[in-house]
Tab-separated table of C-alpha atoms and ligand atoms in Angstrom:
chain	number	residue	atom	x	y	z
Z	1	UNK	CA	0.724	-2.073	25.786
Z	2	UNK	CA	0.424	-3.505	22.299
Z	3	UNK	CA	-1.715	-2.028	19.550
Z	4	UNK	CA	-3.998	-5.042	19.792
Z	5	UNK	CA	-4.560	-4.675	23.532
Z	6	UNK	CA	-5.212	-0.927	23.185
Z	7	UNK	CA	-7.810	-1.580	20.496
Z	8	UNK	CA	-9.322	-4.358	22.572
Z	9	UNK	CA	-9.727	-1.891	25.422
Z	10	UNK	CA	-11.504	0.512	23.060
Z	11	UNK	CA	-13.874	-2.269	21.942
Z	12	UNK	CA	-14.602	-3.153	25.583
Z	13	UNK	CA	-15.561	0.464	26.286
Z	14	UNK	CA	-18.090	0.391	23.451
Z	15	UNK	CA	-19.508	-2.957	24.602
Z	16	UNK	CA	-19.921	-1.529	28.106
Z	17	UNK	CA	-21.646	1.570	26.744
Z	18	UNK	CA	-24.128	-0.577	24.802
Z	19	UNK	CA	-24.805	-2.712	27.841
Z	20	UNK	CA	-25.386	0.355	30.010
Z	21	UNK	CA	-27.712	1.798	27.352
Z	22	UNK	CA	-29.776	-1.402	27.271
Z	23	UNK	CA	-29.995	-1.447	31.067
Z	24	UNK	CA	-31.137	2.184	31.045
Z	25	UNK	CA	-33.737	1.287	28.407
Z	26	UNK	CA	-35.059	-1.493	30.658
Z	27	UNK	CA	-35.348	0.928	33.558
Z	28	UNK	CA	-37.109	3.545	31.405
Z	29	UNK	CA	-39.510	0.946	30.058
Z	30	UNK	CA	-40.261	-0.409	33.533
Z	31	UNK	CA	-40.961	3.125	34.760
Z	32	UNK	CA	-43.366	3.651	31.878
Z	33	UNK	CA	-45.167	0.366	32.492
Z	34	UNK	CA	-45.505	1.165	36.177
Z	35	UNK	CA	-47.555	4.222	35.260
Z	36	UNK	CA	-50.144	2.090	33.450
Z	37	UNK	CA	-51.635	-0.765	35.432
Z	38	UNK	CA	-53.051	-2.685	32.470
Z	39	UNK	CA	-49.683	-2.499	30.721
Z	40	UNK	CA	-47.892	-3.836	33.742
Z	41	UNK	CA	-50.322	-6.775	33.797
Z	42	UNK	CA	-49.879	-7.477	30.088
Z	43	UNK	CA	-46.103	-7.280	30.497
Z	44	UNK	CA	-46.166	-9.683	33.411
Z	45	UNK	CA	-48.229	-12.114	31.320
Z	46	UNK	CA	-45.520	-12.017	28.632
Z	47	UNK	CA	-42.766	-12.571	31.185
Z	48	UNK	CA	-44.660	-15.559	32.621
Z	49	UNK	CA	-45.200	-17.088	29.184
Z	50	UNK	CA	-41.493	-16.677	28.398
Z	51	UNK	CA	-40.550	-18.241	31.682
Z	52	UNK	CA	-42.910	-21.173	31.057
Z	53	UNK	CA	-41.265	-21.757	27.696
Z	54	UNK	CA	-37.787	-21.578	29.173
Z	55	UNK	CA	-38.746	-24.099	31.849
Z	56	UNK	CA	-40.164	-26.419	29.196
Z	57	UNK	CA	-36.968	-26.111	27.154
Z	58	UNK	CA	-34.934	-27.281	30.097
Z	59	UNK	CA	-37.301	-30.108	31.051
Z	60	UNK	CA	-36.701	-33.350	29.118
Z	61	UNK	CA	-39.772	-34.811	27.432
Z	62	UNK	CA	-41.864	-31.615	27.413
Z	63	UNK	CA	-43.084	-29.822	24.244
Z	64	UNK	CA	-41.910	-26.201	24.381
Z	65	UNK	CA	-43.179	-25.445	20.852
Z	66	UNK	CA	-46.742	-25.924	22.101
Z	67	UNK	CA	-46.231	-22.871	24.271
Z	68	UNK	CA	-45.222	-20.670	21.342
Z	69	UNK	CA	-48.753	-19.766	20.382
Z	70	UNK	CA	-49.560	-18.624	23.894
Z	71	UNK	CA	-46.406	-16.512	24.103
Z	72	UNK	CA	-47.008	-14.907	20.704
Z	73	UNK	CA	-50.594	-14.015	21.607
Z	74	UNK	CA	-49.490	-12.339	24.820
Z	75	UNK	CA	-46.717	-10.441	23.083
Z	76	UNK	CA	-49.245	-9.270	20.501
Z	77	UNK	CA	-51.608	-8.009	23.221
Z	78	UNK	CA	-48.822	-6.073	24.919
Z	79	UNK	CA	-47.630	-4.656	21.614
Z	80	UNK	CA	-51.141	-3.443	20.708
Z	81	UNK	CA	-51.641	-1.764	24.045
Z	82	UNK	CA	-48.236	-0.050	23.779
Z	83	UNK	CA	-49.145	1.218	20.332
Z	84	UNK	CA	-52.487	2.549	21.580
Z	85	UNK	CA	-50.637	4.510	24.228
Z	86	UNK	CA	-48.108	5.694	21.661
Z	87	UNK	CA	-44.966	4.281	23.246
Z	88	UNK	CA	-42.272	3.697	20.659
Z	89	UNK	CA	-40.023	1.116	22.289
Z	90	UNK	CA	-37.344	1.413	19.632
Z	91	UNK	CA	-37.121	5.166	20.107
Z	92	UNK	CA	-36.994	4.678	23.850
Z	93	UNK	CA	-34.070	2.268	23.500
Z	94	UNK	CA	-32.341	4.533	20.955
Z	95	UNK	CA	-32.585	7.522	23.296
Z	96	UNK	CA	-30.352	5.747	25.824
Z	97	UNK	CA	-27.196	5.644	23.682
Z	98	UNK	CA	-24.367	8.061	24.441
Z	99	UNK	CA	-23.691	8.384	20.714
Z	100	UNK	CA	-26.832	8.399	18.556
Z	101	UNK	CA	-24.706	8.254	15.377
Z	102	UNK	CA	-23.374	4.727	15.954
Z	103	UNK	CA	-25.598	3.577	18.857
Z	104	UNK	CA	-22.420	3.107	20.887
Z	105	UNK	CA	-20.934	0.582	18.468
Z	106	UNK	CA	-17.975	2.896	17.766
Z	107	UNK	CA	-18.316	2.117	14.084
Z	108	UNK	CA	-20.660	2.955	11.240
Z	109	UNK	CA	-22.608	0.202	9.495
Z	110	UNK	CA	-19.821	0.075	6.855
Z	111	UNK	CA	-17.337	-0.731	9.588
Z	112	UNK	CA	-15.675	2.691	9.493
Z	113	UNK	CA	-14.758	4.336	12.822
Z	114	UNK	CA	-17.716	6.423	14.032
Z	115	UNK	CA	-17.007	10.054	13.068
Z	116	UNK	CA	-18.793	11.312	16.176
Z	117	UNK	CA	-17.192	9.326	18.995
Z	118	UNK	CA	-14.426	6.905	17.973
Z	119	UNK	CA	-11.412	9.247	17.952
Z	120	UNK	CA	-12.300	10.727	21.323
Z	121	UNK	CA	-12.716	7.287	22.876
Z	122	UNK	CA	-9.401	6.048	21.470
Z	123	UNK	CA	-7.642	9.194	22.701
Z	124	UNK	CA	-9.060	8.583	26.181
Z	125	UNK	CA	-7.577	5.068	26.215
Z	126	UNK	CA	-4.206	6.295	24.923
Z	127	UNK	CA	-4.131	9.040	27.539
Z	128	UNK	CA	-4.808	6.544	30.287
Z	129	UNK	CA	-2.333	3.919	29.093
Z	130	UNK	CA	0.521	5.715	27.329
Z	131	UNK	CA	0.154	9.435	28.024
Z	132	UNK	CA	3.941	9.909	27.923
Z	133	UNK	CA	4.012	8.986	24.241
Z	134	UNK	CA	1.385	11.453	23.050
Z	135	UNK	CA	2.057	14.850	21.445
Z	136	UNK	CA	1.266	18.125	23.196
Z	137	UNK	CA	-2.531	18.253	22.828
Z	138	UNK	CA	-2.662	21.980	21.997
Z	139	UNK	CA	-0.545	21.651	18.835
Z	140	UNK	CA	-2.950	21.848	15.911
Z	141	UNK	CA	-3.082	23.115	12.341
Z	142	UNK	CA	-5.972	25.343	13.449
Z	143	UNK	CA	-3.687	27.155	15.931
Z	144	UNK	CA	-0.747	27.243	13.546
Z	145	UNK	CA	0.676	30.694	12.945
Z	146	UNK	CA	3.186	31.469	10.183
Z	147	UNK	CA	3.681	35.015	11.456
Z	148	UNK	CA	5.982	33.826	14.243
Z	149	UNK	CA	8.553	33.070	11.543
Z	150	UNK	CA	10.795	35.820	10.250
Z	151	UNK	CA	10.268	36.993	6.669
Z	152	UNK	CA	13.811	38.350	6.406
Z	153	UNK	CA	15.367	36.764	3.299
Z	154	UNK	CA	18.224	34.365	3.775
Z	155	UNK	CA	20.653	33.165	1.133
Z	156	UNK	CA	20.868	29.413	0.651
Z	157	UNK	CA	22.997	27.419	-1.754
Z	158	UNK	CA	19.997	26.964	-4.076
Z	159	UNK	CA	18.572	30.490	-3.873
Z	160	UNK	CA	16.929	32.985	-1.550
Z	161	UNK	CA	14.069	32.247	0.775
Z	162	UNK	CA	12.867	33.296	4.216
Z	163	UNK	CA	12.080	31.177	7.253
Z	164	UNK	CA	8.412	32.079	6.799
Z	165	UNK	CA	8.339	31.060	3.148
Z	166	UNK	CA	10.141	27.843	3.994
Z	167	UNK	CA	7.641	27.105	6.774
Z	168	UNK	CA	4.749	27.798	4.444
Z	169	UNK	CA	6.058	24.988	2.247
Z	170	UNK	CA	6.665	22.670	5.191
Z	171	UNK	CA	3.159	23.348	6.469
Z	172	UNK	CA	1.675	22.426	3.082
Z	173	UNK	CA	3.674	19.210	2.994
Z	174	UNK	CA	2.563	18.391	6.544
Z	175	UNK	CA	-1.105	18.974	5.702
Z	176	UNK	CA	-0.820	16.869	2.551
Z	177	UNK	CA	0.840	14.135	4.625
Z	178	UNK	CA	-2.345	14.006	6.736
Z	179	UNK	CA	-4.688	14.149	3.720
Z	180	UNK	CA	-2.847	11.304	1.973
Z	181	UNK	CA	-2.512	9.212	5.130
Z	182	UNK	CA	-1.847	6.305	5.100
Z	183	UNK	CA	0.633	6.347	2.253
Z	184	UNK	CA	3.215	3.611	2.867
Z	185	UNK	CA	6.905	4.514	2.542
Z	186	UNK	CA	6.083	8.194	2.885
Z	187	UNK	CA	8.299	9.254	5.802
Z	188	UNK	CA	9.460	12.737	6.781
Z	189	UNK	CA	12.718	13.997	8.275
Z	190	UNK	CA	12.577	17.459	9.866
Z	191	UNK	CA	15.973	19.075	10.269
Z	192	UNK	CA	16.955	22.507	11.611
Z	193	UNK	CA	18.208	24.514	14.577
Z	194	UNK	CA	16.568	23.968	17.966
Z	195	UNK	CA	13.380	25.975	18.402
Z	196	UNK	CA	12.463	26.304	14.722
Z	197	UNK	CA	9.111	24.556	15.178
Z	198	UNK	CA	9.902	20.981	14.123
Z	199	UNK	CA	8.364	19.223	17.108
Z	200	UNK	CA	5.365	21.535	16.958
Z	201	UNK	CA	4.639	20.790	13.301
Z	202	UNK	CA	5.152	17.056	13.882
Z	203	UNK	CA	2.729	17.290	16.822
Z	204	UNK	CA	0.142	19.036	14.603
Z	205	UNK	CA	0.337	16.062	12.233
Z	206	UNK	CA	0.024	13.570	15.100
Z	207	UNK	CA	-2.982	15.360	16.610
Z	208	UNK	CA	-4.739	15.582	13.228
Z	209	UNK	CA	-4.314	11.808	12.849
Z	210	UNK	CA	-5.443	11.131	16.425
Z	211	UNK	CA	-8.551	13.162	15.576
Z	212	UNK	CA	-9.168	10.676	12.747
Z	213	UNK	CA	-8.990	7.763	15.188
Z	214	UNK	CA	-5.434	6.731	14.281
Z	215	UNK	CA	-2.707	5.796	16.726
Z	216	UNK	CA	-0.039	8.503	16.422
Z	217	UNK	CA	2.793	8.588	18.964
Z	218	UNK	CA	5.601	10.987	19.734
Z	219	UNK	CA	8.650	9.743	21.598
Z	220	UNK	CA	11.935	11.477	22.226
Z	221	UNK	CA	14.986	9.466	21.194
Z	222	UNK	CA	15.676	9.121	24.915
Z	223	UNK	CA	12.275	7.483	25.483
Z	224	UNK	CA	12.874	5.298	22.437
Z	225	UNK	CA	16.244	4.117	23.772
Z	226	UNK	CA	14.764	3.505	27.237
Z	227	UNK	CA	11.903	1.463	25.892
Z	228	UNK	CA	13.999	-0.651	23.519
Z	229	UNK	CA	16.799	-1.191	26.007
Z	230	UNK	CA	14.309	-2.333	28.666
Z	231	UNK	CA	12.839	-4.825	26.212
Z	232	UNK	CA	16.244	-6.144	25.089
Z	233	UNK	CA	17.456	-6.477	28.684
Z	234	UNK	CA	14.379	-8.476	29.691
Z	235	UNK	CA	14.678	-10.635	26.576
Z	236	UNK	CA	18.222	-11.570	27.523
Z	237	UNK	CA	17.713	-12.159	31.227
Z	238	UNK	CA	16.755	-15.685	32.222
Z	239	UNK	CA	15.050	-14.714	35.456
Z	240	UNK	CA	12.783	-12.049	33.909
Z	241	UNK	CA	9.232	-12.020	35.219
Z	242	UNK	CA	6.882	-13.099	32.420
Z	243	UNK	CA	4.542	-10.135	33.090
Z	244	UNK	CA	7.395	-7.639	32.871
Z	245	UNK	CA	8.598	-9.194	29.635
Z	246	UNK	CA	5.072	-9.244	28.188
Z	247	UNK	CA	4.618	-5.597	29.072
Z	248	UNK	CA	7.921	-4.564	27.474
Z	249	UNK	CA	7.083	-6.664	24.437
Z	250	UNK	CA	3.682	-4.950	24.159
Z	251	UNK	CA	5.307	-1.520	24.301
Z	252	UNK	CA	7.840	-2.489	21.631
Z	253	UNK	CA	5.085	-3.948	19.473
Z	254	UNK	CA	3.298	-0.619	19.673
Z	255	UNK	CA	6.394	1.127	18.289
Z	256	UNK	CA	6.313	-1.267	15.347
Z	257	UNK	CA	2.612	-0.953	14.742
Z	258	UNK	CA	1.491	2.595	15.599
Z	259	UNK	CA	-0.042	4.216	12.508
Z	260	UNK	CA	2.389	7.105	12.878
Z	261	UNK	CA	5.542	7.160	14.991
Z	262	UNK	CA	7.443	10.394	15.577
Z	263	UNK	CA	10.943	10.135	17.030
Z	264	UNK	CA	11.975	13.502	18.338
Z	265	UNK	CA	15.567	14.707	18.734
Z	266	UNK	CA	17.230	12.214	16.450
Z	267	UNK	CA	21.010	12.385	16.856
Z	268	UNK	CA	20.848	12.838	20.615
Z	269	UNK	CA	22.215	9.717	22.206
Z	270	UNK	CA	21.192	8.433	25.577
Z	271	UNK	CA	23.799	5.676	25.249
Z	272	UNK	CA	21.364	3.134	26.631
Z	273	UNK	CA	21.657	1.020	23.502
Z	274	UNK	CA	24.927	-0.304	22.127
Z	275	UNK	CA	23.717	0.192	18.554
Z	276	UNK	CA	20.835	2.663	18.436
Z	277	UNK	CA	21.026	3.047	14.671
Z	278	UNK	CA	20.721	-0.696	14.043
Z	279	UNK	CA	17.717	-0.748	16.362
Z	280	UNK	CA	16.204	2.137	14.445
Z	281	UNK	CA	16.906	0.391	11.144
Z	282	UNK	CA	15.166	-2.780	12.343
Z	283	UNK	CA	12.233	-0.767	13.609
Z	284	UNK	CA	11.854	1.067	10.293
Z	285	UNK	CA	12.063	-2.196	8.380
Z	286	UNK	CA	9.242	-3.704	10.462
Z	287	UNK	CA	7.170	-0.559	10.124
Z	288	UNK	CA	7.668	-0.594	6.364
Z	289	UNK	CA	6.405	-4.183	6.164
Z	290	UNK	CA	3.318	-3.105	8.091
Z	291	UNK	CA	2.793	-0.059	5.890
Z	292	UNK	CA	3.308	2.338	8.822
Z	293	UNK	CA	4.759	5.831	8.533
Z	294	UNK	CA	7.481	7.530	10.548
Z	295	UNK	CA	8.710	11.073	11.181
Z	296	UNK	CA	12.135	11.920	12.580
Z	297	UNK	CA	13.073	15.359	13.844
Z	298	UNK	CA	16.647	16.458	14.428
Z	299	UNK	CA	18.280	19.579	15.845
Z	300	UNK	CA	21.622	18.629	14.335
Z	301	UNK	CA	22.756	19.153	10.803
Z	302	UNK	CA	23.566	15.993	8.926
Z	303	UNK	CA	27.301	16.425	9.240
Z	304	UNK	CA	27.010	16.448	13.040
Z	305	UNK	CA	24.651	13.484	13.086
Z	306	UNK	CA	27.184	11.690	10.891
Z	307	UNK	CA	29.862	12.276	13.506
Z	308	UNK	CA	27.862	10.313	16.077
Z	309	UNK	CA	26.699	7.504	13.864
Z	310	UNK	CA	27.919	5.114	11.240
Z	311	UNK	CA	27.490	7.110	8.020
Z	312	UNK	CA	26.723	4.144	5.826
Z	313	UNK	CA	23.846	3.059	8.081
Z	314	UNK	CA	22.728	6.659	8.479
Z	315	UNK	CA	22.406	7.180	4.736
Z	316	UNK	CA	20.512	3.907	4.370
Z	317	UNK	CA	18.057	5.155	6.965
Z	318	UNK	CA	17.702	8.628	5.498
Z	319	UNK	CA	17.058	7.415	1.974
Z	320	UNK	CA	13.664	6.288	3.302
Z	321	UNK	CA	12.759	9.869	4.272
Z	322	UNK	CA	11.763	13.058	2.503
Z	323	UNK	CA	13.945	15.766	4.074
Z	324	UNK	CA	12.351	19.043	5.160
Z	325	UNK	CA	14.672	21.866	6.247
Z	326	UNK	CA	13.524	24.257	8.993
Z	327	UNK	CA	15.130	27.699	8.979
Z	328	UNK	CA	15.517	30.653	11.287
Z	329	UNK	CA	16.345	31.591	14.854
Z	330	UNK	CA	15.154	29.904	17.950
Z	331	UNK	CA	11.472	30.913	18.219
Z	332	UNK	CA	11.529	30.410	21.962
Z	333	UNK	CA	14.398	32.917	22.287
Z	334	UNK	CA	12.614	35.379	19.967
Z	335	UNK	CA	9.525	35.212	22.174
Z	336	UNK	CA	11.712	35.631	25.237
Z	337	UNK	CA	13.241	38.796	23.754
Z	338	UNK	CA	9.748	40.090	23.019
Z	339	UNK	CA	10.260	40.158	19.237
X	1	ZN	ZN1	-20.431	7.049	17.707
């Protein structure tokens, strides 16, 4: 599903909500009128005058404008009676919206996404359409705990630090990444042993952006290779069903155009693509043109990644990323040992 079709689905949801609200307002108004006989009569007079005008409009040779005065007078009578009874029709209509902030438009008057309902609505659509490409929903900066990281000092080539101190820095960078978003050509590369919290921190970033109404996706490299290889295969095959091709194209387009794309487990090869690195390079180039940002995570050190891939291409890719090292033991093992 392409970015455009996802956003179209979101717009449709808001249009449906507004329609339902206006239908509810009609029902509420009708119920109110039914309680007051004279109002019901005045309302029927307005309806009849409107109908007469509509009939005149569709009848050649008649003079619909002559009916205007009659209609206006009847509307005025109804309006006065409603005011006497203290019914505020605008308030009645407004009370029917699911979101009072934006009146179910999904946007503020300045055209910004509604802070009260947009992100949640978008997330609902993403969950329905592409749930496999979303981060673990529980990962959030609010739940983030530095105490799970060891504060035992370790010696690195450029000085001493501890996993906790290193993570404190990474956390700050991650939070700034969200604050500055979108900042084109600002990509991150998380590298470290398995279980040092790379995917979790990347997921915190993705969820924070989803909460702002952005499209942030997390795919494993395996999912990435599957998706791209499916698209390439369909592109090449002459007998491909147009719907299947369109669907694969939409999914690929979403990779190009998601506000944030996280590719998890870089370096792991599914061997579904003959040249995964060239595919990645092309993807990054397209995302750069669109001003979109990308995060890669990798369990391998660079030397090992270099063994699997063409080093020249690898360094061209990595020069587009700020590299963040993750230190320490496997947190999942530590928890398992009860530490
Ligand atoms: Zn709203």
